[in-house]
Amino acid sequence: MRNIWQETKEDLEKNYTPFSIVLELTRVCNLNCIHCYNIKDKAELSFVQIKKIASSLRKAGTLTLTLTGGEVFVIKDILEILYFLKGLGFDLKIITNGTLLNKDLIKHLKSIYPSEIGVSLYGLSPLVHEKITRVRGSFQKTFQTIKALKEEGLPVHIKTTLMKENFEEYPKIREFSQKLGLNYLLDPIISPKDDGSKSVLKHRLSFKKLREFYWEEFERIEDFEKRRCDAGFNFGAISAEGRVYPCIQFPWEVGNVFREDFKKIWEESEVLRRFRERVNRGFSQCSSCELYSYCSYCPGLSFLENRNPFSCYRLARFMAKVYKEYCEVRV
Amino acid sequence: MSPDLFQAKISRNPKVAWQKIEDKIVAVHPEKRRIHIIYDSGVSIWEALAKPKRFEEIVDFILEDYEVGENIVNKDVGNFLKVLKDKELISLEE
């Protein structure tokens, strides 16, 4: 018997429905993280602009809307925005640094019930966390928010970017999350800034540490499998200046919602059409590569590293080599 | 005790996220972490609930679109709403 959800998913994939969209509400942030990929400006969507974008996303078929910043809770009207978006039917996910949430906001979040509240946590001590956020007192606030959200039964997801400054913390963060029954994501990839600047890459883990991390992860994740990235297919992003991207970490502009309707951009953009066609066809330069079946190439990282989404980049090659080594040893 | 389905004002559970995909409704209950697919005349009932309605208003709404006897619609809508209530996709108010 066919599974009706499977059939629906196949429909979505076939039609390139933008089922999941990241919406960057603002680039304003109250923290100053050393590895941040955002350009430091004050770009922010107004409530009127958000309403217009949201209406177009609904028509285009979007269900999951991930709200990100900057920091979304710096926005004065954030509660009104959240209630409005939820009222339209979106499955909301929120990414926050957790420093600006208070009891009242958390009470409202319980009514809105996002399906995920991702909180950035870089370490389990002020010393490590604040070395990265560069704001004194931020650890205490973030930590209290995580506990308060958990107490209210809200779906907290700990998000940790791993870098030189906090690498030693990751087993502790994993243990802490597991103990509290929280989902967590340890991400060891620092990407270049959205303007292409590579200044933040000095925080990236050495290849030796990356290897150490991935070997442990491969041991833990038994069903690791190679799959196509959804960016530009069923997944997309809109920046705080209305730019439409295939992914928030793939700032390749395919249109702007201030000039054209999102649905029209997603369905008719020539850049997106060519991108999908190229991905579906496969990359000729990859087919002869001995690492091909081990490679989790990311078009966004490729674009940020080389200003070309179809290029081979050093980190992808390295990770594929590590995975190949792992597979060979396992056999 | 929860209000009677046939007397209450019925609305979509505000926590439930949903989207119409082709001719189906994909509904997600974020608290229960469940995905439900609504299809056929269930889609019309879900759409009727864009604003809260009483049972008989939903039946009238369906009767406008389907050439079926009122008794059958009463029974089918009642059964369907019971399922939505059990899955907490709708809320009832006195």
XYZ file of C-alpha atoms in Angstrom:
425
model
C 0.000 0.000 0.000
C 1.315 3.447 -0.899
C 1.905 5.868 1.925
C -0.085 9.062 1.311
C 2.594 11.268 2.937
C 5.190 9.691 0.652
C 2.973 10.510 -2.354
C 2.519 14.086 -1.159
C 6.282 14.450 -0.717
C 6.838 13.154 -4.226
C 4.351 15.737 -5.559
C 6.230 18.474 -3.717
C 9.574 17.321 -5.093
C 8.279 16.966 -8.630
C 6.808 20.464 -8.654
C 9.734 22.161 -6.826
C 7.231 23.455 -4.262
C 9.085 25.784 -1.825
C 7.853 23.759 1.130
C 10.404 25.151 3.594
C 11.658 28.747 3.575
C 14.082 30.611 5.839
C 13.064 34.217 6.350
C 15.728 36.576 7.642
C 13.633 39.120 9.529
C 16.481 41.370 10.576
C 20.257 41.616 10.539
C 20.312 43.572 13.777
C 21.755 41.536 16.629
C 22.537 42.257 20.263
C 25.522 39.886 20.205
C 28.745 40.193 18.249
C 29.786 36.610 17.505
C 33.288 36.159 16.172
C 32.249 33.711 13.425
C 29.045 35.425 12.211
C 28.535 35.229 8.439
C 26.188 38.215 8.314
C 27.218 41.580 6.998
C 26.952 44.090 9.823
C 24.207 46.423 8.671
C 20.747 47.289 9.992
C 18.612 45.693 7.266
C 15.202 44.677 8.626
C 11.871 43.711 7.084
C 8.897 45.853 8.110
C 5.669 44.218 9.275
C 3.978 45.375 6.051
C 6.717 43.729 3.969
C 6.492 40.535 6.052
C 2.714 40.376 5.484
C 3.185 40.694 1.729
C 5.931 38.067 1.613
C 3.935 35.692 3.840
C 0.872 35.906 1.637
C 2.946 35.068 -1.440
C 4.666 32.156 0.354
C 1.290 30.668 1.288
C 0.204 30.819 -2.346
C 3.471 29.197 -3.436
C 2.918 26.221 -1.081
C 5.249 26.984 1.842
C 4.448 25.156 5.076
C 7.587 25.513 7.196
C 8.866 29.011 7.811
C 12.107 29.366 9.753
C 12.589 32.828 11.202
C 16.136 33.967 11.669
C 18.277 37.066 12.106
C 20.345 38.797 13.318
C 18.354 38.219 16.428
C 14.597 38.003 15.848
C 13.670 39.099 19.376
C 15.236 42.562 18.896
C 12.222 43.349 16.666
C 9.675 45.512 18.450
C 6.614 43.847 16.858
C 7.921 40.293 17.022
C 4.946 38.886 18.948
C 2.432 40.397 16.548
C 4.483 39.011 13.648
C 4.587 35.525 15.168
C 0.831 35.455 15.868
C 0.136 36.740 12.362
C 2.322 34.105 10.668
C 0.940 31.291 12.792
C -2.588 32.495 11.994
C -1.866 31.999 8.290
C -1.056 28.343 9.005
C 2.762 28.297 8.847
C 4.731 25.679 10.728
C 7.081 28.123 12.488
C 10.661 27.530 13.534
C 12.612 30.230 15.302
C 16.368 30.643 15.592
C 17.482 32.838 18.481
C 20.425 33.493 20.768
C 17.986 33.278 23.690
C 19.233 36.389 25.489
C 16.100 38.531 25.068
C 13.373 36.086 26.027
C 11.525 36.648 29.286
C 8.666 34.871 31.091
C 6.001 36.840 29.253
C 7.453 36.099 25.803
C 7.837 32.419 26.674
C 4.182 32.304 27.752
C 3.201 33.656 24.329
C 5.521 31.184 22.601
C 3.605 28.432 24.340
C 0.385 29.632 22.674
C 2.025 30.064 19.283
C 3.823 26.737 19.646
C 6.639 26.826 17.075
C 7.712 23.334 16.055
C 11.300 24.230 16.892
C 13.108 26.928 18.859
C 16.774 26.754 17.955
C 18.989 28.360 20.575
C 22.663 29.057 19.890
C 24.876 27.813 22.695
C 28.649 27.759 22.276
C 29.801 26.338 25.570
C 28.722 25.373 29.051
C 30.597 28.163 30.810
C 30.530 31.959 30.490
C 34.244 31.871 29.677
C 33.848 29.810 26.502
C 30.410 31.034 25.379
C 31.235 34.722 25.826
C 34.628 34.394 24.148
C 32.508 33.757 21.040
C 29.516 36.077 21.599
C 31.735 38.901 22.933
C 28.939 40.080 25.241
C 29.322 39.729 28.976
C 26.318 38.120 30.697
C 25.048 36.467 27.495
C 25.780 32.924 28.742
C 23.618 33.291 31.848
C 20.688 34.681 29.842
C 20.878 32.026 27.119
C 21.236 29.244 29.661
C 18.239 30.458 31.694
C 16.144 30.712 28.513
C 16.966 27.131 27.538
C 15.880 25.898 30.957
C 12.711 28.037 30.955
C 11.692 26.873 27.466
C 12.282 23.277 28.488
C 10.203 23.725 31.654
C 7.311 24.999 29.529
C 7.550 21.915 27.332
C 8.610 23.866 24.244
C 10.708 22.117 21.577
C 14.199 23.520 22.187
C 16.942 22.646 19.747
C 20.478 23.462 20.857
C 22.578 24.760 17.974
C 26.329 24.827 18.415
C 28.809 25.965 15.834
C 32.128 24.327 16.643
C 35.317 26.273 16.140
C 38.823 26.526 17.574
C 37.529 28.494 20.552
C 35.009 25.880 21.774
C 36.003 22.536 20.288
C 36.736 20.964 23.679
C 33.151 21.737 24.794
C 31.280 19.570 22.358
C 31.135 16.351 24.399
C 29.788 18.403 27.326
C 27.140 20.117 25.176
C 26.085 16.763 23.792
C 25.827 15.280 27.282
C 23.931 18.322 28.584
C 21.409 18.179 25.710
C 20.892 14.439 26.068
C 20.408 14.749 29.821
C 17.686 17.386 29.343
C 16.148 15.445 26.439
C 16.797 18.251 23.953
C 17.594 17.944 20.282
C 20.991 19.329 19.368
C 23.117 20.075 16.350
C 26.892 20.306 16.450
C 28.044 22.037 13.293
C 31.792 22.224 12.687
C 31.545 24.297 9.498
C 32.350 27.999 9.549
C 31.384 29.496 6.212
C 32.787 32.648 4.610
C 30.745 35.795 5.193
C 27.842 36.587 2.873
C 29.931 39.227 1.083
C 32.549 36.564 0.285
C 35.016 37.769 2.937
C 37.032 34.894 4.415
C 38.058 36.780 7.556
C 36.039 34.450 9.815
C 37.702 31.291 8.507
C 40.556 31.731 10.983
C 38.149 30.264 13.571
C 37.617 27.085 11.556
C 38.755 23.828 13.116
C 41.995 22.363 11.844
C 41.665 19.363 9.539
C 43.011 17.209 12.372
C 40.188 18.275 14.729
C 37.591 18.000 11.964
C 38.716 14.436 11.306
C 38.484 13.630 15.026
C 34.977 15.121 15.202
C 33.645 13.387 12.086
C 34.997 9.980 13.011
C 33.066 10.164 16.238
C 29.944 11.418 14.463
C 30.058 8.673 11.830
C 30.218 6.113 14.651
C 27.107 7.616 16.204
C 25.052 8.205 13.057
C 24.524 4.762 11.618
C 22.258 5.748 8.738
C 24.525 8.410 7.230
C 23.558 8.604 3.569
C 24.357 10.744 0.596
C 21.355 12.703 -0.632
C 20.633 15.700 -2.802
C 20.488 19.032 -1.007
C 17.025 20.626 -1.293
C 18.333 24.187 -1.735
C 16.593 25.777 -4.709
C 14.230 22.813 -5.044
C 11.936 22.530 -1.996
C 13.987 24.832 0.202
C 14.804 28.514 -0.118
C 15.535 31.713 1.744
C 14.644 35.387 1.721
C 17.058 37.953 3.130
C 16.226 41.065 5.135
C 16.511 43.103 1.889
C 14.013 40.831 0.125
C 16.598 38.883 -1.866
C 15.555 35.348 -2.740
C 18.292 32.717 -2.377
C 18.309 28.914 -2.742
C 19.445 28.759 0.925
C 20.381 31.315 3.579
C 23.973 30.052 3.308
C 23.891 30.212 -0.467
C 23.512 33.947 -1.165
C 23.072 33.664 -4.909
C 20.291 36.107 -5.734
C 17.577 34.663 -7.971
C 15.102 37.544 -7.543
C 13.825 40.116 -5.069
C 10.403 40.009 -3.406
C 10.255 43.825 -3.321
C 10.254 43.855 -7.122
C 8.426 40.612 -7.969
C 6.076 38.158 -6.344
C 7.905 35.260 -4.593
C 5.811 32.606 -6.350
C 6.680 34.070 -9.740
C 10.393 34.166 -8.861
C 10.389 30.553 -7.617
C 8.519 29.267 -10.648
C 9.995 31.430 -13.402
C 13.509 32.529 -12.425
C 15.887 31.639 -15.243
C 18.798 31.371 -12.781
C 16.903 28.834 -10.660
C 15.769 26.898 -13.713
C 19.354 26.544 -14.919
C 20.581 25.659 -11.412
C 18.003 22.847 -11.035
C 18.724 21.542 -14.513
C 22.468 21.451 -13.800
C 21.994 19.682 -10.441
C 19.563 17.155 -11.944
C 21.969 16.440 -14.790
C 24.875 15.847 -12.387
C 28.322 17.385 -12.596
C 30.580 15.913 -15.221
C 33.728 16.863 -13.253
C 32.439 14.814 -10.270
C 31.488 11.604 -12.059
C 35.129 10.545 -12.519
C 36.180 11.551 -8.972
C 37.141 8.654 -6.703
C 35.510 10.481 -3.783
C 32.187 11.028 -5.529
C 30.158 8.482 -3.585
C 31.505 9.811 -0.264
C 31.049 13.502 -0.999
C 28.390 15.691 0.652
C 29.026 18.657 -1.610
C 27.127 21.818 -0.621
C 26.374 24.275 -3.456
C 26.199 27.129 -0.921
C 29.677 26.472 0.486
C 30.974 26.007 -3.041
C 29.542 29.415 -3.937
C 30.907 31.103 -0.819
C 34.356 29.544 -1.234
C 34.769 29.987 -4.991
C 31.857 32.242 -6.094
C 30.725 29.263 -8.178
C 28.027 26.851 -6.895
C 29.253 24.037 -9.144
C 32.904 23.976 -8.138
C 34.894 21.505 -6.092
C 36.083 23.047 -2.834
C 38.754 22.016 -0.357
C 36.489 21.293 2.598
C 34.183 19.011 0.573
C 37.183 17.045 -0.688
C 38.604 16.750 2.806
C 35.309 15.569 4.324
C 34.784 13.035 1.542
C 38.307 11.680 2.176
C 37.593 11.319 5.890
C 34.339 9.480 5.176
C 36.068 7.198 2.670
C 38.765 6.371 5.246
C 36.074 5.651 7.808
C 34.123 3.372 5.451
C 37.260 1.464 4.467
C 38.260 0.883 8.092
C 34.715 -0.196 8.977
C 34.728 -2.805 6.218
C -15.962 17.747 30.082
C -15.345 19.003 26.549
C -18.275 20.698 24.765
C -20.580 18.653 22.557
C -19.456 18.566 18.927
C -22.994 19.223 17.673
C -23.568 22.264 19.900
C -20.111 23.819 20.057
C -18.421 26.495 18.013
C -15.778 24.568 16.050
C -12.458 26.077 14.980
C -9.089 24.902 13.753
C -6.645 24.297 16.617
C -4.477 27.470 16.404
C -1.338 25.450 17.199
C -1.789 23.311 14.090
C 0.188 24.342 11.013
C -1.231 23.487 7.602
C -0.890 24.035 3.896
C -2.936 23.087 0.849
C -0.780 21.045 -1.521
C -2.466 20.241 -4.827
C -5.857 18.915 -3.682
C -4.809 17.860 -0.163
C -4.281 19.557 3.178
C -1.044 18.755 4.985
C -1.619 19.478 8.685
C 1.155 19.369 11.293
C 0.514 19.134 15.007
C 3.774 20.592 16.361
C 3.203 19.520 19.954
C 2.411 15.913 19.079
C 4.916 15.890 16.200
C 2.377 14.314 13.860
C 1.649 14.986 10.186
C -1.874 14.380 8.888
C -3.118 14.448 5.310
C -6.700 15.546 4.691
C -8.252 14.854 1.309
C -11.506 14.727 -0.685
C -14.457 16.392 1.075
C -12.304 16.771 4.226
C -10.534 19.600 2.386
C -13.859 21.453 1.990
C -14.588 20.989 5.694
C -11.118 22.268 6.639
C -11.634 25.266 4.358
C -15.067 25.900 5.869
C -13.275 26.264 9.199
C -11.372 29.371 8.038
C -13.744 31.007 10.519
C -15.235 29.200 13.542
C -18.550 27.518 12.740
C -21.204 25.387 14.349
C -21.908 21.854 13.095
C -24.997 22.797 11.105
C -23.177 25.682 9.405
C -20.494 23.260 8.217
C -23.165 20.895 6.923
C -24.817 23.762 5.015
C -21.444 24.738 3.567
C -20.892 21.185 2.296
C -24.441 20.853 0.954
C -23.795 23.870 -1.271
C -20.962 21.998 -3.026
C -22.038 18.354 -2.999
C -25.198 16.822 -4.381
C -25.791 14.407 -1.515
C -28.689 13.979 0.875
C -28.616 15.958 4.125
C -28.670 12.813 6.280
C -25.561 11.423 4.629
C -23.731 14.753 4.940
C -24.729 15.003 8.623
C -23.323 11.558 9.307
C -20.127 11.993 7.271
C -19.319 15.465 8.597
C -19.981 14.253 12.163
C -17.642 11.281 11.738
C -14.937 13.385 10.147
C -15.088 16.076 12.834
C -14.818 13.399 15.516
C -11.569 12.229 13.903
C -10.243 15.816 13.753
C -11.198 16.285 17.415
C -9.456 13.045 18.477
C -6.314 14.145 16.663
C -6.620 17.606 18.278
C -6.706 19.336 14.914
C -9.820 21.281 15.936
C -10.952 23.019 19.125
C -14.493 23.214 20.498
C -15.970 26.123 22.399
C -19.374 26.517 24.072
